[in-house]
Amino acid sequence: MMADTPYDEKKHNDSVDVSGPIGHDHSDEDDVMREKDMSRVKSHATYDEDEAMLHYTVGDPFPVDPHAPVEEHQLTLRALIVGSALGAVVGSSNIYLGLKTGVSFGPQLFGAIFGFAILKPLSKAITTPGVIPGWIWGGDFGPKENVCVQTAATSAGGLGILFVSGIPALYRLNLMSYSPEEDFGKLIALTISVAYFGVAFVIPLRKYFIIHQKLTFPTPSATAYTIRSLHSGKSGAIAARKKSMALLITFVLAMCYKVTTGYAPGMIYDWHIGWAFYRLGWTSMIALENYGWWLEFTPAFFGAGMLSGLNASWSFLAGTILAWGIIAPSLVATGKAVAIPISEDFPLKSIMAMKFKTLEEYKYAPSPRYWLLWPGVLIMLVFSFVELFMSSRSLVGGVGSIVASVKDKYYRWKTRNDPNIVHPEIHDNDPAPPQDRVPFWAWTSVLAISVVLSCALVSTQFGMNVGEVILALILGFLFSFIGVQSSGDTDINPVSTVAKASQLVFGGISRGQGLDQTSGERLNLIGGIVAAGAAAQSVDMCGDLKTGHLIGAKPKVQFVAQIVGSTVASFLTVGLFVLFSKASPCILYPDPEVNCSYGAPSVSAWAAVATAVTAPDLPVPPTSGYTAIGLSVAATITVVAKHLWLPKKYWHWVPNWNAIGLGFVVPQTFYSLAMAFGSVFYYVWEKRSPASFEMYGFSVSAGLLAGEGLGGVIQALLQVAGVAGNGVTRGTSAGCPGFIGDVATAAEYFCG
């Protein structure tokens, strides 16, 4: 889903476990047991679902209750509007989270639960048979229309990956106008150029990945189980009401809390412990402040830890401690990196500089942040490819199967009129009736239009020739194949990291063409954006199709919902990016002497790779390069040993090197601390009270994530409107580093 999320593989596979007892009354515990997995979902209809489940094959559509009402209208205007609105909420949260850490989370379950909470009671309250056309309002809200809502939410919340990585990197390298507002049309053109390509070409892959290979897709499968349980009679309605209320309450509280923190950040949001100890006389503790070690009470990343699990969250913290607690201070102490003084009155220093005047400074006098960037990027890149290689038997088999299928179809077409050749009958094992599938003409038309649109928009607006655009789209297709396989197996979407390989490809092209560095960087980033965007869309869409497959929804309805949601996302994400960049210009143009609340690690990584592969000389500190190679070798050995010699039941004890690399790239140490605490809270909750955990766990974590994200959007709007906290007339600077009670310096040291 979007930017790399270090999900705990074991945790998410456990989330779709299909074993356990069955309850019968309406207590919290028994309600939970009904909806935990397939065997526990109980209908009070007249047919025996227990008997049906005995013959159920995992990966096939859920058994159909013959007495359930028929949903005449799966595709409705109300479903598209509500789904797109919910996707907009999660999309805004993901841009907020992505600009802070490069991590984002999918809106599938959020859209499914909130969609049910909104439309189920409305469909019962407003019944207008024959008055409002069915395609507008439909009838009673059922599970298949719920899939339509969830699909629209996923696609409307997508494309954020572009605006937390490659597109801001264009501004960091001065390859666009100074302000995104001036490039609004260009940004929409770039977004549209990738919005539909992935949606179209994933349709023919559905049959292989979902029907033939039956990949698990943990989160989309969990979404399908949730949708089924929400609609399972009276017990489902009770569970849905409880889940929805938990989600709504945590969402509203987190949103209001985030907005409030903008007026007293040093008191209720960030606790600068090092600064406090320094003021009390323990002067050496100022080092905690200088290296970013303070506490932030962030609901979003506490919730992110709850979703990611112990392995990923604590691996992230381990990478943070190694990078910012051990290596960074050692670099400054030994002179391998430089910390810049930022205050004349206090020993406050900055270690965040990312730009330097000369190549010598890049290599021999960098900031700790720049030095640590290279090991982090290489660790994540190597880990993703090695993990993919070690799990690639099914991937290689998949490629072989698709190639063989294409050859067989071509041979059948070529010999279709030869009376001497009798072709064996092809068994159609697709459970969706032909009339419910996406017609060949529909997806091929969208594919052809999207290719033409991409070539026209990117070549005219950004100067790439048609061949380069087509190459970027082909790379996007290849990366999507990798991403779908990985996401289907483990719930980990490596597209953002793997797509950096496209930067290497376009780096070689720019060198071969003899382009100057500015032109080379632009080609590098635009090509990477097109490839990454197309791949990310296809991975998200394939997950949606898995959910629809299990519920028995019509693929053609989901296809329409994906098109509509992608259209919404094309405009929504551009607007959100302009808003955030206007409220916090440091996202695009970081000042090493000013603490920016948005670390934008993916932006730094994309910009650094673009510079490195196009520069005449590699601007990497030698010691950083050696460290990057050494840690990448360690990551490789770990992954190989895990796959070859360690039983799978122990894999959750193996460090997640993707999360460790993220710890190097993200300079804000408090995010990994919050995630670690969140994962422990989630683990203890699960062990101590499994019933309430299953009922409320996801709702609470999703509410925290989306609530703070939307609160961040409101803060940005307040900043643009000129009514946000400033430490003088609005809010207070108390607790902020450098502020000692002098009103004259309150605005200067305000840390909101």
PDB file of N, CA and C in Angstrom, residues 636-675:
ATOM      1  N   THR A 636      21.728  -9.014   4.079  1.00  0.00           N
ATOM      2  CA  THR A 636      21.639 -10.120   3.120  1.00  0.00           C
ATOM      3  C   THR A 636      21.830 -11.463   3.807  1.00  0.00           C
ATOM      4  N   ILE A 637      22.851 -11.549   4.647  1.00  0.00           N
ATOM      5  CA  ILE A 637      23.122 -12.801   5.364  1.00  0.00           C
ATOM      6  C   ILE A 637      21.937 -13.179   6.249  1.00  0.00           C
ATOM      7  N   THR A 638      21.379 -12.193   6.913  1.00  0.00           N
ATOM      8  CA  THR A 638      20.238 -12.451   7.797  1.00  0.00           C
ATOM      9  C   THR A 638      19.055 -13.014   7.024  1.00  0.00           C
ATOM     10  N   VAL A 639      18.729 -12.387   5.886  1.00  0.00           N
ATOM     11  CA  VAL A 639      17.572 -12.835   5.095  1.00  0.00           C
ATOM     12  C   VAL A 639      17.803 -14.234   4.533  1.00  0.00           C
ATOM     13  N   VAL A 640      18.992 -14.481   3.996  1.00  0.00           N
ATOM     14  CA  VAL A 640      19.299 -15.798   3.429  1.00  0.00           C
ATOM     15  C   VAL A 640      19.233 -16.867   4.508  1.00  0.00           C
ATOM     16  N   ALA A 641      19.847 -16.596   5.668  1.00  0.00           N
ATOM     17  CA  ALA A 641      19.823 -17.565   6.763  1.00  0.00           C
ATOM     18  C   ALA A 641      18.393 -17.829   7.229  1.00  0.00           C
ATOM     19  N   LYS A 642      17.579 -16.782   7.271  1.00  0.00           N
ATOM     20  CA  LYS A 642      16.193 -16.953   7.697  1.00  0.00           C
ATOM     21  C   LYS A 642      15.451 -17.903   6.775  1.00  0.00           C
ATOM     22  N   HIS A 643      15.617 -17.714   5.478  1.00  0.00           N
ATOM     23  CA  HIS A 643      14.878 -18.531   4.513  1.00  0.00           C
ATOM     24  C   HIS A 643      15.411 -19.955   4.405  1.00  0.00           C
ATOM     25  N   LEU A 644      16.726 -20.135   4.583  1.00  0.00           N
ATOM     26  CA  LEU A 644      17.322 -21.452   4.361  1.00  0.00           C
ATOM     27  C   LEU A 644      17.320 -22.335   5.598  1.00  0.00           C
ATOM     28  N   TRP A 645      17.507 -21.752   6.760  1.00  0.00           N
ATOM     29  CA  TRP A 645      17.748 -22.586   7.938  1.00  0.00           C
ATOM     30  C   TRP A 645      16.812 -22.343   9.117  1.00  0.00           C
ATOM     31  N   LEU A 646      16.057 -21.287   9.121  1.00  0.00           N
ATOM     32  CA  LEU A 646      15.228 -20.987  10.281  1.00  0.00           C
ATOM     33  C   LEU A 646      13.775 -21.367  10.016  1.00  0.00           C
ATOM     34  N   PRO A 647      13.153 -22.167  10.880  1.00  0.00           N
ATOM     35  CA  PRO A 647      11.730 -22.496  10.695  1.00  0.00           C
ATOM     36  C   PRO A 647      10.872 -21.234  10.716  1.00  0.00           C
ATOM     37  N   LYS A 648       9.802 -21.246   9.961  1.00  0.00           N
ATOM     38  CA  LYS A 648       8.969 -20.046   9.830  1.00  0.00           C
ATOM     39  C   LYS A 648       8.393 -19.575  11.163  1.00  0.00           C
ATOM     40  N   LYS A 649       8.180 -20.496  12.091  1.00  0.00           N
ATOM     41  CA  LYS A 649       7.573 -20.083  13.357  1.00  0.00           C
ATOM     42  C   LYS A 649       8.497 -19.172  14.169  1.00  0.00           C
ATOM     43  N   TYR A 650       9.779 -19.111  13.781  1.00  0.00           N
ATOM     44  CA  TYR A 650      10.719 -18.231  14.477  1.00  0.00           C
ATOM     45  C   TYR A 650      11.054 -16.966  13.690  1.00  0.00           C
ATOM     46  N   TRP A 651      10.447 -16.787  12.526  1.00  0.00           N
ATOM     47  CA  TRP A 651      10.805 -15.644  11.679  1.00  0.00           C
ATOM     48  C   TRP A 651      10.507 -14.302  12.346  1.00  0.00           C
ATOM     49  N   HIS A 652       9.507 -14.273  13.218  1.00  0.00           N
ATOM     50  CA  HIS A 652       9.161 -12.991  13.839  1.00  0.00           C
ATOM     51  C   HIS A 652      10.229 -12.517  14.820  1.00  0.00           C
ATOM     52  N   TRP A 653      11.217 -13.381  15.115  1.00  0.00           N
ATOM     53  CA  TRP A 653      12.330 -12.968  15.975  1.00  0.00           C
ATOM     54  C   TRP A 653      13.471 -12.362  15.163  1.00  0.00           C
ATOM     55  N   VAL A 654      13.411 -12.484  13.855  1.00  0.00           N
ATOM     56  CA  VAL A 654      14.483 -11.959  12.994  1.00  0.00           C
ATOM     57  C   VAL A 654      14.263 -10.467  12.764  1.00  0.00           C
ATOM     58  N   PRO A 655      15.287  -9.636  12.950  1.00  0.00           N
ATOM     59  CA  PRO A 655      15.107  -8.183  12.755  1.00  0.00           C
ATOM     60  C   PRO A 655      14.611  -7.858  11.352  1.00  0.00           C
ATOM     61  N   ASN A 656      13.743  -6.870  11.275  1.00  0.00           N
ATOM     62  CA  ASN A 656      13.223  -6.375  10.002  1.00  0.00           C
ATOM     63  C   ASN A 656      14.183  -5.297   9.499  1.00  0.00           C
ATOM     64  N   TRP A 657      15.015  -5.647   8.530  1.00  0.00           N
ATOM     65  CA  TRP A 657      16.055  -4.717   8.077  1.00  0.00           C
ATOM     66  C   TRP A 657      15.470  -3.529   7.322  1.00  0.00           C
ATOM     67  N   ASN A 658      14.299  -3.688   6.762  1.00  0.00           N
ATOM     68  CA  ASN A 658      13.657  -2.544   6.126  1.00  0.00           C
ATOM     69  C   ASN A 658      13.339  -1.475   7.171  1.00  0.00           C
ATOM     70  N   ALA A 659      12.847  -1.916   8.332  1.00  0.00           N
ATOM     71  CA  ALA A 659      12.551  -0.990   9.418  1.00  0.00           C
ATOM     72  C   ALA A 659      13.831  -0.418  10.022  1.00  0.00           C
ATOM     73  N   ILE A 660      14.882  -1.221  10.101  1.00  0.00           N
ATOM     74  CA  ILE A 660      16.172  -0.722  10.601  1.00  0.00           C
ATOM     75  C   ILE A 660      16.700   0.375   9.685  1.00  0.00           C
ATOM     76  N   GLY A 661      16.627   0.137   8.379  1.00  0.00           N
ATOM     77  CA  GLY A 661      17.058   1.159   7.425  1.00  0.00           C
ATOM     78  C   GLY A 661      16.226   2.420   7.539  1.00  0.00           C
ATOM     79  N   LEU A 662      14.930   2.251   7.809  1.00  0.00           N
ATOM     80  CA  LEU A 662      14.064   3.411   7.996  1.00  0.00           C
ATOM     81  C   LEU A 662      14.516   4.228   9.202  1.00  0.00           C
ATOM     82  N   GLY A 663      15.013   3.553  10.232  1.00  0.00           N
ATOM     83  CA  GLY A 663      15.530   4.249  11.402  1.00  0.00           C
ATOM     84  C   GLY A 663      16.712   5.143  11.078  1.00  0.00           C
ATOM     85  N   PHE A 664      17.515   4.768  10.101  1.00  0.00           N
ATOM     86  CA  PHE A 664      18.639   5.598   9.666  1.00  0.00           C
ATOM     87  C   PHE A 664      18.158   6.828   8.901  1.00  0.00           C
ATOM     88  N   VAL A 665      17.099   6.658   8.135  1.00  0.00           N
ATOM     89  CA  VAL A 665      16.646   7.717   7.238  1.00  0.00           C
ATOM     90  C   VAL A 665      15.769   8.742   7.957  1.00  0.00           C
ATOM     91  N   VAL A 666      15.001   8.304   8.960  1.00  0.00           N
ATOM     92  CA  VAL A 666      14.099   9.200   9.696  1.00  0.00           C
ATOM     93  C   VAL A 666      14.848   9.831  10.863  1.00  0.00           C
ATOM     94  N   PRO A 667      15.060  11.143  10.849  1.00  0.00           N
ATOM     95  CA  PRO A 667      15.840  11.768  11.922  1.00  0.00           C
ATOM     96  C   PRO A 667      15.062  12.010  13.207  1.00  0.00           C
ATOM     97  N   GLN A 668      13.738  11.902  13.153  1.00  0.00           N
ATOM     98  CA  GLN A 668      12.922  12.135  14.346  1.00  0.00           C
ATOM     99  C   GLN A 668      12.842  10.843  15.161  1.00  0.00           C
ATOM    100  N   THR A 669      13.604  10.789  16.247  1.00  0.00           N
ATOM    101  CA  THR A 669      13.691   9.561  17.038  1.00  0.00           C
ATOM    102  C   THR A 669      12.390   9.235  17.751  1.00  0.00           C
ATOM    103  N   PHE A 670      11.582  10.255  18.006  1.00  0.00           N
ATOM    104  CA  PHE A 670      10.369  10.026  18.798  1.00  0.00           C
ATOM    105  C   PHE A 670       9.310   9.234  18.058  1.00  0.00           C
ATOM    106  N   TYR A 671       9.402   9.142  16.736  1.00  0.00           N
ATOM    107  CA  TYR A 671       8.419   8.336  16.018  1.00  0.00           C
ATOM    108  C   TYR A 671       8.620   6.843  16.296  1.00  0.00           C
ATOM    109  N   SER A 672       9.862   6.403  16.263  1.00  0.00           N
ATOM    110  CA  SER A 672      10.114   4.993  16.553  1.00  0.00           C
ATOM    111  C   SER A 672       9.815   4.674  18.017  1.00  0.00           C
ATOM    112  N   LEU A 673      10.071   5.627  18.922  1.00  0.00           N
ATOM    113  CA  LEU A 673       9.717   5.420  20.325  1.00  0.00           C
ATOM    114  C   LEU A 673       8.213   5.251  20.488  1.00  0.00           C
ATOM    115  N   ALA A 674       7.440   6.114  19.829  1.00  0.00           N
ATOM    116  CA  ALA A 674       5.982   6.027  19.923  1.00  0.00           C
ATOM    117  C   ALA A 674       5.477   4.708  19.344  1.00  0.00           C
ATOM    118  N   MET A 675       6.045   4.279  18.216  1.00  0.00           N
ATOM    119  CA  MET A 675       5.623   3.019  17.611  1.00  0.00           C
ATOM    120  C   MET A 675       5.975   1.832  18.502  1.00  0.00           C
TER     121      MET A 675
END
